[in-house]
Amino acid sequence: TPISTQKKVFGELLVSQYYVNRTWEPSELEFLSKVAEQIAMAMYQSRLYDELKNFSDKQVVINRIFEVIRSSINIDEILWNACYEIGSYLNVDHCSIIEYNAEEKTTLPVKYEYLSNRNIRSGLGLVMNADPEDTYAFHCVVNEKRPFVLDDVLAEDKFDKSSQLMQELALNEVKSFLLLPIIYADGVLAFISLAHYKDKRRWNESDIYFLKSLANQIAIAIHQAMLFRELNQANKKLLELFKKEQTVRRIFELVRS
């Protein structure tokens, strides 16, 4: 008897008779069918509870990370904290946040990364060609503004293995890889890069939802930090001009006297 709801099959309820032949009565089949329905309902409710709990737990983590990000106006501190929180929560081997230079179509040297252990090769300082016309991964994240996802790097044969990105993945023996854009006002500011070295990982919708939620907040935080930095620079220039003006006035007063 199938254990199922209208939308999902969970398994089968098997009842066997070994020693003598048995003809199953309609009442017995009806009984087993009702038992299977109750089991299916219990399994459905249990899974629904687990999904809701996981969603709730993830929202708690997202809100906590939001607070960490919003508590700073320093870009370096924002990206270091975000990188650590993402890597540790998703339990990945390597996480980095890579800034993007749209004019040069390259990444800036990697400054922010999370390593699950010391045996993982660091990518600090790495600069990559991020021209969307040269590399399919960057075409996805820059032009189409969607995640580039590889559950099994070795099994993928439709991408150009000669690109710098694919060579880096091969060199580091990466098993699974994900690249997601950080976007503000339709412009790509940076990328979140995740990698697994020891085992393959299937990136699910929950992972991508989590990353997109954080990417939106990181983008806002970066933009606000940049505005604050620009405001500070403008204030410094105004202060310098004010000091120069005061100096000129003192000189004029001395000349007149």
PDB file of C-alpha atoms in Angstrom:
ATOM      1  CA  THR A   1       0.000   0.000   0.000  1.00  0.00           C
ATOM      2  CA  PRO A   2       1.515   3.379  -0.975  1.00  0.00           C
ATOM      3  CA  ILE A   3       2.259   5.843   1.817  1.00  0.00           C
ATOM      4  CA  SER A   4       1.375   9.080   0.086  1.00  0.00           C
ATOM      5  CA  THR A   5      -0.503  12.334   0.106  1.00  0.00           C
ATOM      6  CA  GLN A   6      -2.054  13.963  -2.949  1.00  0.00           C
ATOM      7  CA  LYS A   7       1.262  15.657  -3.790  1.00  0.00           C
ATOM      8  CA  LYS A   8       4.018  13.378  -2.500  1.00  0.00           C
ATOM      9  CA  VAL A   9       4.852   9.675  -2.194  1.00  0.00           C
ATOM     10  CA  PHE A  10       6.829   8.862   0.971  1.00  0.00           C
ATOM     11  CA  GLY A  11       7.113   5.100   0.576  1.00  0.00           C
ATOM     12  CA  GLU A  12       5.161   1.865   0.813  1.00  0.00           C
ATOM     13  CA  LEU A  13       3.541  -0.120   3.611  1.00  0.00           C
ATOM     14  CA  LEU A  14       4.399  -3.812   3.091  1.00  0.00           C
ATOM     15  CA  VAL A  15       2.624  -6.654   4.913  1.00  0.00           C
ATOM     16  CA  SER A  16       3.710 -10.262   4.199  1.00  0.00           C
ATOM     17  CA  GLN A  17       2.447 -13.779   4.990  1.00  0.00           C
ATOM     18  CA  TYR A  18       5.224 -16.408   4.880  1.00  0.00           C
ATOM     19  CA  TYR A  19       4.036 -19.816   6.061  1.00  0.00           C
ATOM     20  CA  VAL A  20       0.583 -20.262   4.523  1.00  0.00           C
ATOM     21  CA  ASN A  21      -1.271 -18.750   1.624  1.00  0.00           C
ATOM     22  CA  ARG A  22      -3.560 -15.913   2.549  1.00  0.00           C
ATOM     23  CA  THR A  23      -6.294 -14.099   0.725  1.00  0.00           C
ATOM     24  CA  TRP A  24      -6.471 -10.530   1.904  1.00  0.00           C
ATOM     25  CA  GLU A  25      -9.968  -9.483   2.802  1.00  0.00           C
ATOM     26  CA  PRO A  26     -11.322  -6.132   1.544  1.00  0.00           C
ATOM     27  CA  SER A  27     -11.686  -4.987   5.161  1.00  0.00           C
ATOM     28  CA  GLU A  28      -7.993  -5.737   5.772  1.00  0.00           C
ATOM     29  CA  LEU A  29      -6.946  -3.827   2.648  1.00  0.00           C
ATOM     30  CA  GLU A  30      -9.108  -0.904   3.721  1.00  0.00           C
ATOM     31  CA  PHE A  31      -7.527  -1.012   7.184  1.00  0.00           C
ATOM     32  CA  LEU A  32      -3.988  -0.987   5.693  1.00  0.00           C
ATOM     33  CA  SER A  33      -4.953   1.847   3.375  1.00  0.00           C
ATOM     34  CA  LYS A  34      -6.170   3.935   6.321  1.00  0.00           C
ATOM     35  CA  VAL A  35      -3.022   3.132   8.309  1.00  0.00           C
ATOM     36  CA  ALA A  36      -0.905   4.220   5.314  1.00  0.00           C
ATOM     37  CA  GLU A  37      -2.882   7.476   5.084  1.00  0.00           C
ATOM     38  CA  GLN A  38      -2.239   8.214   8.763  1.00  0.00           C
ATOM     39  CA  ILE A  39       1.471   7.439   8.396  1.00  0.00           C
ATOM     40  CA  ALA A  40       1.661   9.683   5.324  1.00  0.00           C
ATOM     41  CA  MET A  41      -0.071  12.528   7.171  1.00  0.00           C
ATOM     42  CA  ALA A  42       2.264  12.157  10.152  1.00  0.00           C
ATOM     43  CA  MET A  43       5.332  12.154   7.876  1.00  0.00           C
ATOM     44  CA  TYR A  44       4.037  15.172   5.949  1.00  0.00           C
ATOM     45  CA  GLN A  45       3.423  17.136   9.154  1.00  0.00           C
ATOM     46  CA  SER A  46       6.830  16.136  10.519  1.00  0.00           C
ATOM     47  CA  ARG A  47       8.613  17.290   7.378  1.00  0.00           C
ATOM     48  CA  LEU A  48       6.585  20.478   7.270  1.00  0.00           C
ATOM     49  CA  TYR A  49       7.562  21.182  10.881  1.00  0.00           C
ATOM     50  CA  ASP A  50      11.248  20.554  10.062  1.00  0.00           C
ATOM     51  CA  GLU A  51      11.061  22.868   7.047  1.00  0.00           C
ATOM     52  CA  LEU A  52       9.384  25.613   9.068  1.00  0.00           C
ATOM     53  CA  LYS A  53      11.917  25.199  11.870  1.00  0.00           C
ATOM     54  CA  ASN A  54      14.829  25.341   9.422  1.00  0.00           C
ATOM     55  CA  PHE A  55      13.319  28.442   7.812  1.00  0.00           C
ATOM     56  CA  SER A  56      12.835  30.051  11.222  1.00  0.00           C
ATOM     57  CA  ASP A  57      16.392  29.176  12.291  1.00  0.00           C
ATOM     58  CA  LYS A  58      17.736  30.584   9.033  1.00  0.00           C
ATOM     59  CA  GLN A  59      15.786  33.813   9.495  1.00  0.00           C
ATOM     60  CA  VAL A  60      17.264  34.190  12.987  1.00  0.00           C
ATOM     61  CA  VAL A  61      20.777  33.793  11.531  1.00  0.00           C
ATOM     62  CA  ILE A  62      20.020  36.202   8.679  1.00  0.00           C
ATOM     63  CA  ASN A  63      18.717  38.831  11.103  1.00  0.00           C
ATOM     64  CA  ARG A  64      21.766  38.393  13.341  1.00  0.00           C
ATOM     65  CA  ILE A  65      24.110  38.820  10.366  1.00  0.00           C
ATOM     66  CA  PHE A  66      22.096  41.860   9.235  1.00  0.00           C
ATOM     67  CA  GLU A  67      22.745  43.468  12.615  1.00  0.00           C
ATOM     68  CA  VAL A  68      26.469  42.680  12.384  1.00  0.00           C
ATOM     69  CA  ILE A  69      26.663  44.202   8.899  1.00  0.00           C
ATOM     70  CA  ARG A  70      24.621  47.278   9.801  1.00  0.00           C
ATOM     71  CA  SER A  71      26.659  47.949  12.934  1.00  0.00           C
ATOM     72  CA  SER A  72      29.640  49.154  10.876  1.00  0.00           C
ATOM     73  CA  ILE A  73      30.315  51.817   8.264  1.00  0.00           C
ATOM     74  CA  ASN A  74      33.757  50.413   7.465  1.00  0.00           C
ATOM     75  CA  ILE A  75      33.717  48.412   4.204  1.00  0.00           C
ATOM     76  CA  ASP A  76      36.579  46.129   5.259  1.00  0.00           C
ATOM     77  CA  GLU A  77      34.871  45.282   8.542  1.00  0.00           C
ATOM     78  CA  ILE A  78      31.512  44.715   6.802  1.00  0.00           C
ATOM     79  CA  LEU A  79      32.952  42.295   4.240  1.00  0.00           C
ATOM     80  CA  TRP A  80      35.189  40.430   6.711  1.00  0.00           C
ATOM     81  CA  ASN A  81      32.246  39.867   9.056  1.00  0.00           C
ATOM     82  CA  ALA A  82      29.899  38.858   6.237  1.00  0.00           C
ATOM     83  CA  CYS A  83      32.470  36.444   4.816  1.00  0.00           C
ATOM     84  CA  TYR A  84      33.009  34.743   8.166  1.00  0.00           C
ATOM     85  CA  GLU A  85      29.301  34.488   8.966  1.00  0.00           C
ATOM     86  CA  ILE A  86      28.415  33.034   5.552  1.00  0.00           C
ATOM     87  CA  GLY A  87      31.251  30.514   5.544  1.00  0.00           C
ATOM     88  CA  SER A  88      30.677  29.283   9.073  1.00  0.00           C
ATOM     89  CA  TYR A  89      26.880  29.114   8.837  1.00  0.00           C
ATOM     90  CA  LEU A  90      26.807  27.257   5.498  1.00  0.00           C
ATOM     91  CA  ASN A  91      29.681  25.060   6.675  1.00  0.00           C
ATOM     92  CA  VAL A  92      31.697  25.443   3.478  1.00  0.00           C
ATOM     93  CA  ASP A  93      35.418  24.811   3.047  1.00  0.00           C
ATOM     94  CA  HIS A  94      36.123  28.221   1.517  1.00  0.00           C
ATOM     95  CA  CYS A  95      34.174  31.467   1.268  1.00  0.00           C
ATOM     96  CA  SER A  96      35.401  34.739  -0.181  1.00  0.00           C
ATOM     97  CA  ILE A  97      33.844  38.070  -1.079  1.00  0.00           C
ATOM     98  CA  ILE A  98      35.476  39.395  -4.236  1.00  0.00           C
ATOM     99  CA  GLU A  99      35.137  43.028  -5.288  1.00  0.00           C
ATOM    100  CA  TYR A 100      34.484  43.724  -8.973  1.00  0.00           C
ATOM    101  CA  ASN A 101      35.991  46.412 -11.236  1.00  0.00           C
ATOM    102  CA  ALA A 102      33.355  46.896 -13.935  1.00  0.00           C
ATOM    103  CA  GLU A 103      35.492  49.259 -16.022  1.00  0.00           C
ATOM    104  CA  GLU A 104      38.485  46.909 -16.211  1.00  0.00           C
ATOM    105  CA  LYS A 105      36.290  43.770 -16.194  1.00  0.00           C
ATOM    106  CA  THR A 106      38.473  42.162 -13.559  1.00  0.00           C
ATOM    107  CA  THR A 107      38.187  41.346  -9.902  1.00  0.00           C
ATOM    108  CA  LEU A 108      40.124  43.355  -7.352  1.00  0.00           C
ATOM    109  CA  PRO A 109      42.714  41.405  -5.326  1.00  0.00           C
ATOM    110  CA  VAL A 110      40.869  39.118  -2.908  1.00  0.00           C
ATOM    111  CA  LYS A 111      40.965  40.599   0.617  1.00  0.00           C
ATOM    112  CA  TYR A 112      38.167  38.806   2.438  1.00  0.00           C
ATOM    113  CA  GLU A 113      37.957  35.053   2.930  1.00  0.00           C
ATOM    114  CA  TYR A 114      36.890  32.310   5.328  1.00  0.00           C
ATOM    115  CA  LEU A 115      38.759  28.980   5.519  1.00  0.00           C
ATOM    116  CA  SER A 116      37.277  26.005   7.352  1.00  0.00           C
ATOM    117  CA  ASN A 117      40.782  24.800   8.288  1.00  0.00           C
ATOM    118  CA  ARG A 118      44.442  25.652   7.740  1.00  0.00           C
ATOM    119  CA  ASN A 119      44.896  23.005   5.066  1.00  0.00           C
ATOM    120  CA  ILE A 120      42.692  24.952   2.664  1.00  0.00           C
ATOM    121  CA  ARG A 121      44.706  27.002   0.190  1.00  0.00           C
ATOM    122  CA  SER A 122      44.211  30.749   0.661  1.00  0.00           C
ATOM    123  CA  GLY A 123      43.074  32.866  -2.267  1.00  0.00           C
ATOM    124  CA  LEU A 124      44.096  36.205  -0.773  1.00  0.00           C
ATOM    125  CA  GLY A 125      45.582  38.520  -3.391  1.00  0.00           C
ATOM    126  CA  LEU A 126      44.176  36.605  -6.365  1.00  0.00           C
ATOM    127  CA  VAL A 127      43.064  38.753  -9.305  1.00  0.00           C
ATOM    128  CA  MET A 128      40.867  37.199 -11.975  1.00  0.00           C
ATOM    129  CA  ASN A 129      39.737  38.076 -15.467  1.00  0.00           C
ATOM    130  CA  ALA A 130      36.016  38.698 -14.985  1.00  0.00           C
ATOM    131  CA  ASP A 131      35.112  39.661 -18.544  1.00  0.00           C
ATOM    132  CA  PRO A 132      31.570  38.322 -19.126  1.00  0.00           C
ATOM    133  CA  GLU A 133      32.397  37.740 -22.793  1.00  0.00           C
ATOM    134  CA  ASP A 134      35.338  35.466 -21.950  1.00  0.00           C
ATOM    135  CA  THR A 135      34.027  33.367 -19.077  1.00  0.00           C
ATOM    136  CA  TYR A 136      30.551  31.827 -18.833  1.00  0.00           C
ATOM    137  CA  ALA A 137      30.535  32.050 -15.022  1.00  0.00           C
ATOM    138  CA  PHE A 138      30.987  35.825 -15.130  1.00  0.00           C
ATOM    139  CA  HIS A 139      28.477  36.067 -17.970  1.00  0.00           C
ATOM    140  CA  CYS A 140      25.935  34.548 -15.545  1.00  0.00           C
ATOM    141  CA  VAL A 141      26.724  36.767 -12.562  1.00  0.00           C
ATOM    142  CA  VAL A 142      27.485  40.042 -14.392  1.00  0.00           C
ATOM    143  CA  ASN A 143      25.246  40.067 -17.466  1.00  0.00           C
ATOM    144  CA  GLU A 144      22.388  37.850 -16.296  1.00  0.00           C
ATOM    145  CA  LYS A 145      22.843  38.720 -12.610  1.00  0.00           C
ATOM    146  CA  ARG A 146      22.108  35.201 -11.419  1.00  0.00           C
ATOM    147  CA  PRO A 147      24.124  32.636  -9.458  1.00  0.00           C
ATOM    148  CA  PHE A 148      26.603  30.388 -11.229  1.00  0.00           C
ATOM    149  CA  VAL A 149      26.242  26.947  -9.647  1.00  0.00           C
ATOM    150  CA  LEU A 150      28.390  23.822 -10.022  1.00  0.00           C
ATOM    151  CA  ASP A 151      27.314  20.892  -7.858  1.00  0.00           C
ATOM    152  CA  ASP A 152      30.000  18.697  -9.403  1.00  0.00           C
ATOM    153  CA  VAL A 153      32.887  20.604 -10.987  1.00  0.00           C
ATOM    154  CA  LEU A 154      34.502  17.518 -12.538  1.00  0.00           C
ATOM    155  CA  ALA A 155      31.272  16.404 -14.202  1.00  0.00           C
ATOM    156  CA  GLU A 156      30.769  19.715 -15.988  1.00  0.00           C
ATOM    157  CA  ASP A 157      32.103  19.519 -19.532  1.00  0.00           C
ATOM    158  CA  LYS A 158      30.082  22.302 -21.181  1.00  0.00           C
ATOM    159  CA  PHE A 159      32.245  25.133 -19.847  1.00  0.00           C
ATOM    160  CA  ASP A 160      35.547  26.378 -21.198  1.00  0.00           C
ATOM    161  CA  LYS A 161      38.205  24.552 -19.173  1.00  0.00           C
ATOM    162  CA  SER A 162      40.841  27.039 -20.361  1.00  0.00           C
ATOM    163  CA  SER A 163      39.280  30.014 -18.538  1.00  0.00           C
ATOM    164  CA  GLN A 164      41.204  31.307 -15.522  1.00  0.00           C
ATOM    165  CA  LEU A 165      38.317  30.502 -13.180  1.00  0.00           C
ATOM    166  CA  MET A 166      38.005  26.870 -14.290  1.00  0.00           C
ATOM    167  CA  GLN A 167      41.790  26.470 -14.105  1.00  0.00           C
ATOM    168  CA  GLU A 168      41.763  27.784 -10.522  1.00  0.00           C
ATOM    169  CA  LEU A 169      39.008  25.344  -9.600  1.00  0.00           C
ATOM    170  CA  ALA A 170      40.970  22.464 -11.146  1.00  0.00           C
ATOM    171  CA  LEU A 171      44.240  23.537  -9.516  1.00  0.00           C
ATOM    172  CA  ASN A 172      42.609  23.596  -6.074  1.00  0.00           C
ATOM    173  CA  GLU A 173      40.698  20.351  -6.719  1.00  0.00           C
ATOM    174  CA  VAL A 174      37.392  22.045  -5.959  1.00  0.00           C
ATOM    175  CA  LYS A 175      34.499  19.572  -5.917  1.00  0.00           C
ATOM    176  CA  SER A 176      31.563  22.036  -5.796  1.00  0.00           C
ATOM    177  CA  PHE A 177      31.458  25.770  -6.499  1.00  0.00           C
ATOM    178  CA  LEU A 178      28.986  28.648  -6.330  1.00  0.00           C
ATOM    179  CA  LEU A 179      29.379  32.276  -7.410  1.00  0.00           C
ATOM    180  CA  LEU A 180      26.671  34.841  -6.603  1.00  0.00           C
ATOM    181  CA  PRO A 181      26.611  38.568  -7.452  1.00  0.00           C
ATOM    182  CA  ILE A 182      26.229  41.378  -4.919  1.00  0.00           C
ATOM    183  CA  ILE A 183      24.128  43.966  -6.772  1.00  0.00           C
ATOM    184  CA  TYR A 184      23.168  47.543  -6.023  1.00  0.00           C
ATOM    185  CA  ALA A 185      21.050  49.697  -8.396  1.00  0.00           C
ATOM    186  CA  ASP A 186      21.527  47.117 -11.171  1.00  0.00           C
ATOM    187  CA  GLY A 187      25.308  47.330 -10.880  1.00  0.00           C
ATOM    188  CA  VAL A 188      27.502  44.455  -9.712  1.00  0.00           C
ATOM    189  CA  LEU A 189      29.686  45.495  -6.759  1.00  0.00           C
ATOM    190  CA  ALA A 190      31.192  42.150  -5.795  1.00  0.00           C
ATOM    191  CA  PHE A 191      30.707  38.380  -5.727  1.00  0.00           C
ATOM    192  CA  ILE A 192      30.217  35.794  -3.005  1.00  0.00           C
ATOM    193  CA  SER A 193      32.325  32.737  -3.833  1.00  0.00           C
ATOM    194  CA  LEU A 194      31.793  29.371  -2.098  1.00  0.00           C
ATOM    195  CA  ALA A 195      33.813  26.192  -2.595  1.00  0.00           C
ATOM    196  CA  HIS A 196      33.907  22.626  -1.298  1.00  0.00           C
ATOM    197  CA  TYR A 197      37.151  20.670  -1.529  1.00  0.00           C
ATOM    198  CA  LYS A 198      36.592  17.452   0.430  1.00  0.00           C
ATOM    199  CA  ASP A 199      33.138  16.429  -0.763  1.00  0.00           C
ATOM    200  CA  LYS A 200      30.665  17.399  -3.431  1.00  0.00           C
ATOM    201  CA  ARG A 201      27.733  19.528  -2.319  1.00  0.00           C
ATOM    202  CA  ARG A 202      24.349  20.029  -3.888  1.00  0.00           C
ATOM    203  CA  TRP A 203      23.538  23.732  -3.587  1.00  0.00           C
ATOM    204  CA  ASN A 204      19.818  23.887  -2.816  1.00  0.00           C
ATOM    205  CA  GLU A 205      17.243  26.655  -3.080  1.00  0.00           C
ATOM    206  CA  SER A 206      17.520  27.314   0.643  1.00  0.00           C
ATOM    207  CA  ASP A 207      21.271  28.038   0.302  1.00  0.00           C
ATOM    208  CA  ILE A 208      20.679  30.412  -2.604  1.00  0.00           C
ATOM    209  CA  TYR A 209      17.788  32.185  -0.836  1.00  0.00           C
ATOM    210  CA  PHE A 210      20.031  32.678   2.200  1.00  0.00           C
ATOM    211  CA  LEU A 211      22.863  34.073   0.059  1.00  0.00           C
ATOM    212  CA  LYS A 212      20.603  36.384  -1.957  1.00  0.00           C
ATOM    213  CA  SER A 213      19.100  37.792   1.243  1.00  0.00           C
ATOM    214  CA  LEU A 214      22.566  38.530   2.606  1.00  0.00           C
ATOM    215  CA  ALA A 215      23.848  39.844  -0.733  1.00  0.00           C
ATOM    216  CA  ASN A 216      21.059  42.457  -0.793  1.00  0.00           C
ATOM    217  CA  GLN A 217      21.963  43.663   2.707  1.00  0.00           C
ATOM    218  CA  ILE A 218      25.697  43.613   1.974  1.00  0.00           C
ATOM    219  CA  ALA A 219      25.083  45.733  -1.148  1.00  0.00           C
ATOM    220  CA  ILE A 220      23.151  48.321   0.864  1.00  0.00           C
ATOM    221  CA  ALA A 221      25.821  48.341   3.578  1.00  0.00           C
ATOM    222  CA  ILE A 222      28.614  48.784   1.005  1.00  0.00           C
ATOM    223  CA  HIS A 223      26.736  51.635  -0.676  1.00  0.00           C
ATOM    224  CA  GLN A 224      26.133  53.391   2.643  1.00  0.00           C
ATOM    225  CA  ALA A 225      29.761  52.923   3.672  1.00  0.00           C
ATOM    226  CA  MET A 226      30.906  54.358   0.330  1.00  0.00           C
ATOM    227  CA  LEU A 227      28.622  57.372   0.781  1.00  0.00           C
ATOM    228  CA  PHE A 228      29.969  57.910   4.293  1.00  0.00           C
ATOM    229  CA  ARG A 229      33.543  57.660   3.000  1.00  0.00           C
ATOM    230  CA  GLU A 230      32.807  60.142   0.199  1.00  0.00           C
ATOM    231  CA  LEU A 231      31.160  62.492   2.714  1.00  0.00           C
ATOM    232  CA  ASN A 232      34.214  62.272   4.958  1.00  0.00           C
ATOM    233  CA  GLN A 233      36.518  63.027   2.039  1.00  0.00           C
ATOM    234  CA  ALA A 234      34.360  65.993   1.021  1.00  0.00           C
ATOM    235  CA  ASN A 235      34.389  67.288   4.615  1.00  0.00           C
ATOM    236  CA  LYS A 236      38.178  66.982   4.745  1.00  0.00           C
ATOM    237  CA  LYS A 237      38.504  68.975   1.533  1.00  0.00           C
ATOM    238  CA  LEU A 238      36.148  71.631   2.865  1.00  0.00           C
ATOM    239  CA  LEU A 239      38.169  71.788   6.085  1.00  0.00           C
ATOM    240  CA  GLU A 240      41.395  72.160   4.111  1.00  0.00           C
ATOM    241  CA  LEU A 241      39.844  74.949   2.005  1.00  0.00           C
ATOM    242  CA  PHE A 242      38.596  76.632   5.167  1.00  0.00           C
ATOM    243  CA  LYS A 243      42.081  76.477   6.719  1.00  0.00           C
ATOM    244  CA  LYS A 244      43.650  77.881   3.546  1.00  0.00           C
ATOM    245  CA  GLU A 245      41.098  80.678   3.471  1.00  0.00           C
ATOM    246  CA  GLN A 246      41.818  81.502   7.103  1.00  0.00           C
ATOM    247  CA  THR A 247      45.546  81.555   6.367  1.00  0.00           C
ATOM    248  CA  VAL A 248      45.047  83.874   3.382  1.00  0.00           C
ATOM    249  CA  ARG A 249      42.914  86.210   5.483  1.00  0.00           C
ATOM    250  CA  ARG A 250      45.572  86.364   8.209  1.00  0.00           C
ATOM    251  CA  ILE A 251      48.213  87.177   5.599  1.00  0.00           C
ATOM    252  CA  PHE A 252      46.025  90.002   4.160  1.00  0.00           C
ATOM    253  CA  GLU A 253      45.498  91.400   7.648  1.00  0.00           C
ATOM    254  CA  LEU A 254      49.219  91.343   8.314  1.00  0.00           C
ATOM    255  CA  VAL A 255      49.927  93.092   4.992  1.00  0.00           C
ATOM    256  CA  ARG A 256      47.296  95.782   5.684  1.00  0.00           C
ATOM    257  CA  SER A 257      48.611  96.412   9.167  1.00  0.00           C
TER     258      SER A 257
END
